[in-house]
Short mmCIF file of C-alpha atoms in Angstrom, two decimals:
data_model
loop_
_atom_site.label_atom_id
_atom_site.label_comp_id
_atom_site.label_asym_id
_atom_site.label_seq_id
_atom_site.Cartn_x
_atom_site.Cartn_y
_atom_site.Cartn_z
CA UNK A 1 26.33 189.27 -114.57
CA UNK A 2 23.32 190.52 -112.61
CA UNK A 3 22.90 190.32 -108.90
CA UNK A 4 21.88 186.78 -107.87
CA UNK A 5 19.71 185.63 -104.98
CA UNK A 6 19.08 181.98 -104.05
CA UNK A 7 16.65 181.34 -101.20
CA UNK A 8 15.80 177.92 -99.78
CA UNK A 9 13.32 177.60 -96.90
CA UNK A 10 11.70 174.61 -95.18
CA UNK A 11 12.95 171.94 -97.60
CA UNK A 12 13.90 168.30 -97.09
CA UNK A 13 16.82 167.06 -99.21
CA UNK A 14 16.58 163.28 -99.11
CA UNK A 15 19.53 161.06 -99.91
CA UNK A 16 22.02 163.80 -100.77
CA UNK A 17 25.70 163.31 -100.00
CA UNK A 18 27.50 165.11 -97.18
CA UNK A 19 30.10 167.73 -97.93
CA UNK A 20 30.29 171.17 -99.54
CA UNK A 21 29.75 170.08 -103.15
CA UNK A 22 27.71 166.94 -102.55
CA UNK A 23 25.21 168.56 -100.24
CA UNK A 24 22.05 170.33 -101.36
CA UNK A 25 23.85 173.62 -102.03
CA UNK A 26 27.02 175.16 -103.37
CA UNK A 27 27.92 178.63 -104.50
CA UNK A 28 27.90 179.66 -108.14
CA UNK A 29 31.02 179.13 -110.24
CA UNK A 30 30.03 182.11 -112.41
CA UNK A 31 31.26 185.56 -111.54
CA UNK A 32 28.30 187.75 -110.63
CA UNK A 33 28.14 191.18 -109.14
CA UNK A 34 26.49 190.00 -105.95
CA UNK A 35 25.64 186.47 -104.86
CA UNK A 36 23.38 186.01 -101.85
CA UNK A 37 22.34 182.64 -100.47
CA UNK A 38 19.55 182.40 -97.88
CA UNK A 39 19.41 179.07 -96.05
CA UNK A 40 16.52 178.75 -93.57
CA UNK A 41 15.16 175.64 -91.84
CA UNK A 42 16.44 173.19 -94.45
CA UNK A 43 17.14 169.57 -93.54
CA UNK A 44 19.39 167.03 -95.19
CA UNK A 45 18.15 163.46 -94.61
CA UNK A 46 20.89 160.94 -95.25
CA UNK A 47 20.75 157.17 -95.38
CA UNK A 48 23.74 156.43 -93.16
CA UNK A 49 23.60 152.83 -91.95
CA UNK A 50 20.24 152.13 -93.64
CA UNK A 51 19.47 149.85 -96.59
CA UNK A 52 19.46 151.27 -100.09
CA UNK A 53 16.45 153.44 -100.80
CA UNK A 54 15.65 154.17 -97.16
CA UNK A 55 16.21 157.38 -95.18
CA UNK A 56 15.23 158.57 -91.71
CA UNK A 57 15.03 162.01 -90.15
CA UNK A 58 15.69 162.98 -86.54
CA UNK A 59 11.98 162.74 -85.72
CA UNK A 60 11.83 159.07 -86.68
CA UNK A 61 10.00 159.58 -89.99
CA UNK A 62 11.12 157.15 -92.71
CA UNK A 63 11.43 158.13 -96.38
CA UNK A 64 11.47 155.48 -99.10
CA UNK A 65 12.72 155.81 -102.68
CA UNK A 66 12.61 152.12 -103.70
CA UNK A 67 10.25 149.19 -103.28
CA UNK A 68 12.66 147.38 -100.98
CA UNK A 69 13.17 150.59 -99.03
CA UNK A 70 9.42 150.99 -98.57
CA UNK A 71 9.02 147.43 -97.27
CA UNK A 72 11.95 147.95 -94.89
CA UNK A 73 10.47 151.24 -93.66
CA UNK A 74 7.09 149.61 -92.99
CA UNK A 75 8.83 146.91 -90.97
CA UNK A 76 11.18 149.23 -89.05
CA UNK A 77 8.96 152.21 -88.22
CA UNK A 78 7.63 152.45 -84.70
CA UNK A 79 3.94 151.90 -83.92
CA UNK A 80 1.99 155.11 -84.79
CA UNK A 81 4.98 156.30 -86.83
CA UNK A 82 5.08 157.69 -90.37
CA UNK A 83 6.47 156.38 -93.64
CA UNK A 84 6.68 158.76 -96.61
CA UNK A 85 7.06 157.60 -100.20
CA UNK A 86 9.25 159.97 -102.23
CA UNK A 87 9.38 158.12 -105.53
CA UNK A 88 7.13 155.81 -107.58
CA UNK A 89 7.84 152.16 -106.76
CA UNK A 90 7.08 148.94 -108.67
CA UNK A 91 6.75 145.41 -107.26
CA UNK A 92 6.90 142.45 -109.63
CA UNK A 93 6.08 138.78 -109.33
CA UNK A 94 4.86 137.81 -105.87
CA UNK A 95 6.47 140.82 -104.21
CA UNK A 96 4.15 143.33 -102.53
CA UNK A 97 4.07 145.50 -99.37
CA UNK A 98 2.24 144.42 -96.21
CA UNK A 99 1.31 146.87 -93.43
CA UNK A 100 0.76 145.23 -90.03
CA UNK A 101 1.30 148.18 -87.65
CA UNK A 102 -0.88 151.18 -86.87
CA UNK A 103 1.18 153.60 -88.97
CA UNK A 104 0.60 156.38 -91.46
CA UNK A 105 1.71 155.55 -94.98
CA UNK A 106 1.89 158.90 -96.77
CA UNK A 107 2.19 158.21 -100.49
CA UNK A 108 3.00 161.89 -100.93
CA UNK A 109 1.56 162.01 -104.45
CA UNK A 110 3.47 158.96 -105.67
CA UNK A 111 2.35 155.54 -106.91
CA UNK A 112 2.74 151.95 -105.73
CA UNK A 113 2.42 149.43 -108.57
CA UNK A 114 2.19 145.66 -108.12
CA UNK A 115 1.77 142.84 -110.62
CA UNK A 116 0.11 140.18 -108.47
CA UNK A 117 -1.32 140.61 -104.99
CA UNK A 118 -1.73 144.36 -104.61
CA UNK A 119 -1.07 146.25 -101.38
CA UNK A 120 -2.09 144.53 -98.13
CA UNK A 121 -3.04 146.73 -95.16
CA UNK A 122 -3.89 145.01 -91.88
CA UNK A 123 -3.67 148.26 -89.88
CA UNK A 124 -2.90 151.95 -90.23
CA UNK A 125 -3.84 154.76 -92.61
CA UNK A 126 -3.00 155.09 -96.31
CA UNK A 127 -3.40 158.48 -97.93
CA UNK A 128 -2.43 160.98 -100.64
CA UNK A 129 -1.27 158.98 -103.64
CA UNK A 130 -2.16 156.13 -105.98
CA UNK A 131 -2.07 152.33 -106.21
CA UNK A 132 -1.94 150.43 -109.50
CA UNK A 133 -2.44 146.71 -110.06
CA UNK A 134 -2.30 146.35 -113.86
CA UNK A 135 -2.35 142.58 -114.27
CA UNK A 136 -2.96 141.31 -110.76
CA UNK A 137 -5.12 138.42 -109.62
CA UNK A 138 -6.34 140.27 -106.51
CA UNK A 139 -7.68 143.68 -105.56
CA UNK A 140 -5.28 146.60 -105.77
CA UNK A 141 -5.76 147.24 -102.02
CA UNK A 142 -6.78 144.56 -99.51
CA UNK A 143 -7.72 145.77 -96.03
CA UNK A 144 -8.37 144.42 -92.52
CA UNK A 145 -9.84 145.94 -89.34
CA UNK A 146 -8.93 149.51 -88.45
CA UNK A 147 -7.50 150.57 -91.81
CA UNK A 148 -8.38 154.08 -93.03
CA UNK A 149 -8.13 155.05 -96.70
CA UNK A 150 -8.08 158.70 -97.77
CA UNK A 151 -7.34 160.66 -100.95
CA UNK A 152 -6.21 157.65 -103.00
CA UNK A 153 -6.56 156.88 -106.71
CA UNK A 154 -6.75 153.20 -107.63
CA UNK A 155 -6.32 151.68 -111.08
CA UNK A 156 -7.07 147.96 -111.43
CA UNK A 157 -7.90 147.13 -115.08
CA UNK A 158 -7.94 143.36 -114.54
CA UNK A 159 -9.53 143.01 -111.10
CA UNK A 160 -11.03 144.88 -108.14
CA UNK A 161 -10.22 148.14 -106.39
CA UNK A 162 -10.54 147.86 -102.57
CA UNK A 163 -11.48 144.71 -100.65
CA UNK A 164 -12.48 144.61 -96.98
CA UNK A 165 -11.70 141.10 -95.77
CA UNK A 166 -14.46 138.98 -94.18
CA UNK A 167 -15.49 140.01 -90.68
CA UNK A 168 -13.33 143.13 -90.59
CA UNK A 169 -14.30 146.76 -89.99
CA UNK A 170 -12.93 149.99 -91.48
CA UNK A 171 -13.71 153.43 -90.05
CA UNK A 172 -13.82 155.17 -93.43
CA UNK A 173 -12.94 155.30 -97.11
CA UNK A 174 -12.89 158.94 -98.22
CA UNK A 175 -11.95 160.99 -101.28
CA UNK A 176 -11.10 157.98 -103.42
CA UNK A 177 -11.20 157.45 -107.19
CA UNK A 178 -11.35 153.88 -108.48
CA UNK A 179 -11.13 152.54 -112.02
CA UNK A 180 -11.47 148.76 -111.98
CA UNK A 181 -12.73 145.80 -113.95
CA UNK A 182 -14.71 143.63 -111.53
CA UNK A 183 -15.70 145.99 -108.68
CA UNK A 184 -14.76 149.27 -107.06
CA UNK A 185 -15.24 148.33 -103.39
CA UNK A 186 -15.97 144.86 -102.03
CA UNK A 187 -17.19 144.06 -98.52
CA UNK A 188 -16.69 140.37 -97.95
CA UNK A 189 -19.01 138.38 -95.69
CA UNK A 190 -19.79 140.11 -92.40
CA UNK A 191 -17.46 143.09 -92.88
CA UNK A 192 -18.32 146.77 -92.40
CA UNK A 193 -17.29 150.36 -93.17
CA UNK A 194 -18.36 153.34 -91.08
CA UNK A 195 -18.61 155.79 -93.97
CA UNK A 196 -17.72 155.73 -97.65
CA UNK A 197 -17.62 159.38 -98.73
CA UNK A 198 -16.68 161.30 -101.88
CA UNK A 199 -15.82 158.15 -103.81
CA UNK A 200 -15.97 157.90 -107.60
CA UNK A 201 -16.10 154.42 -109.13
CA UNK A 202 -15.87 153.52 -112.79
CA UNK A 203 -16.12 149.75 -113.19
CA UNK A 204 -16.70 147.33 -116.05
CA UNK A 205 -18.82 145.15 -113.78
CA UNK A 206 -20.02 146.23 -110.29
CA UNK A 207 -19.60 149.47 -108.39
CA UNK A 208 -19.86 148.00 -104.89
CA UNK A 209 -20.18 144.38 -103.83
CA UNK A 210 -21.65 143.91 -100.34
CA UNK A 211 -21.96 140.38 -98.94
CA UNK A 212 -24.13 140.62 -95.82
CA UNK A 213 -22.07 143.59 -94.71
CA UNK A 214 -22.78 147.00 -93.22
CA UNK A 215 -22.02 150.43 -94.65
CA UNK A 216 -23.35 152.94 -92.14
CA UNK A 217 -23.39 155.68 -94.77
CA UNK A 218 -22.47 155.98 -98.43
CA UNK A 219 -22.34 159.74 -98.94
CA UNK A 220 -21.79 161.87 -102.02
CA UNK A 221 -20.55 158.94 -104.11
CA UNK A 222 -20.80 158.39 -107.85
CA UNK A 223 -20.74 154.98 -109.52
CA UNK A 224 -20.75 154.54 -113.29
CA UNK A 225 -20.67 150.85 -114.15
CA UNK A 226 -21.47 148.48 -117.00
CA UNK A 227 -23.41 145.93 -114.94
CA UNK A 228 -24.71 146.64 -111.41
CA UNK A 229 -24.19 149.79 -109.38
CA UNK A 230 -24.51 147.87 -106.11
CA UNK A 231 -24.49 144.07 -106.06
CA UNK A 232 -25.87 143.15 -102.63
CA UNK A 233 -25.85 139.55 -101.49
CA UNK A 234 -27.69 138.30 -98.43
CA UNK A 235 -26.08 135.21 -96.97
CA UNK A 236 -25.68 133.43 -93.65
CA UNK A 237 -26.59 134.97 -90.31
CA UNK A 238 -25.50 138.58 -90.90
CA UNK A 239 -27.83 141.38 -91.93
CA UNK A 240 -27.20 143.47 -95.01
CA UNK A 241 -27.29 147.19 -94.11
CA UNK A 242 -26.57 149.95 -96.62
CA UNK A 243 -27.54 153.62 -96.34
CA UNK A 244 -27.17 156.08 -99.26
CA UNK A 245 -26.97 159.88 -98.96
CA UNK A 246 -26.63 162.20 -101.97
CA UNK A 247 -25.35 159.48 -104.30
CA UNK A 248 -25.62 158.90 -108.03
CA UNK A 249 -25.54 155.29 -109.20
CA UNK A 250 -25.59 154.52 -112.90
CA UNK A 251 -25.77 150.82 -113.73
CA UNK A 252 -26.16 149.67 -117.31
CA UNK A 253 -28.04 146.60 -116.03
CA UNK A 254 -29.31 147.58 -112.57
CA UNK A 255 -28.73 150.34 -110.10
CA UNK A 256 -29.10 147.79 -107.31
CA UNK A 257 -29.27 144.02 -107.59
CA UNK A 258 -30.21 142.13 -104.44
CA UNK A 259 -29.83 138.36 -104.22
CA UNK A 260 -29.08 135.54 -101.84
CA UNK A 261 -26.42 132.85 -102.15
CA UNK A 262 -28.41 130.98 -104.74
CA UNK A 263 -28.58 127.93 -102.49
CA UNK A 264 -31.61 126.17 -101.04
CA UNK A 265 -30.73 127.48 -97.56
CA UNK A 266 -32.67 130.63 -96.72
CA UNK A 267 -30.36 133.26 -95.11
CA UNK A 268 -31.17 134.23 -91.50
CA UNK A 269 -30.14 137.86 -92.03
CA UNK A 270 -32.32 140.71 -93.25
CA UNK A 271 -31.60 143.13 -96.09
CA UNK A 272 -32.00 146.77 -95.03
CA UNK A 273 -31.34 149.49 -97.60
CA UNK A 274 -32.22 153.15 -97.26
CA UNK A 275 -31.86 156.18 -99.53
CA UNK A 276 -32.34 159.91 -99.08
CA UNK A 277 -34.27 162.05 -101.58
CA UNK A 278 -31.09 163.19 -103.34
CA UNK A 279 -29.90 159.69 -104.17
CA UNK A 280 -30.72 158.57 -107.70
CA UNK A 281 -30.30 155.15 -109.27
CA UNK A 282 -30.29 155.17 -113.06
CA UNK A 283 -30.96 151.66 -114.21
CA UNK A 284 -33.32 149.16 -112.67
CA UNK A 285 -33.69 148.03 -109.12
CA UNK A 286 -34.06 144.27 -109.08
CA UNK A 287 -34.97 141.81 -106.38
CA UNK A 288 -35.26 138.11 -107.03
CA UNK A 289 -38.99 138.12 -106.33
CA UNK A 290 -40.32 141.66 -106.65
CA UNK A 291 -39.56 145.20 -107.73
CA UNK A 292 -39.47 148.09 -105.28
CA UNK A 293 -41.86 150.13 -107.40
CA UNK A 294 -40.06 153.44 -106.84
CA UNK A 295 -39.95 155.44 -110.06
CA UNK A 296 -36.41 156.56 -110.98
CA UNK A 297 -35.09 155.10 -107.75
#
């Protein structure tokens, strides 16, 4: 029977019903001496006229609570718009989300789980959440030119973490944690990433796979793997360029393994790898024909 104060400020109530009792608030049914309700800058986001699991605010931001709602939001949002995930979603079978516009997908601390093809991003930015591909046949996240990845956790116990498709270029992969079976990050033939920064990789095989690709800087990254920290393959006409700054690479077999395609055709490209004084490779450094001869490097 004490005095009661309820204060709500700057909240979004997504998917609530309209009306006094179905909205985000109603007064207490218990007799109290004093009841005070403070309601400041709160917004109710309804799903009127939208598919199940999809909501939209007055600013054009979409909010998704289901897998189908998320796919619909990605399709409906305007170029450079925002989609916010507000609940964990699971895709089964051959169902998975595909991003083809330059949008922001804010995972908002939630998880996307797929069972086959992972998440496909051909444009836009993905940040602030997690992606799981527990039994899939592909990487948890497959990317094309222009995609930015930030503050994401990836769990792929049966395959790879992030793949950059052949010939494509990403500006950055930052603040990412990857636990995977085959590789953490893969750059397919001729692809590139501007900077890979603050990335932790724990893999049962390779940390990074780079196929005649370019990583302008790998900075402050840690790789703990059971085979090769970096598996670098020189093939075709493209050079292989990788630069390490303040990294720690622990490979049970080799810190770095450099090879060509294994064919009789000698690649036209050149392998260029550089490391600062703070980068340490624990494990061997192996080239097909000679060792680098750098102690502890």
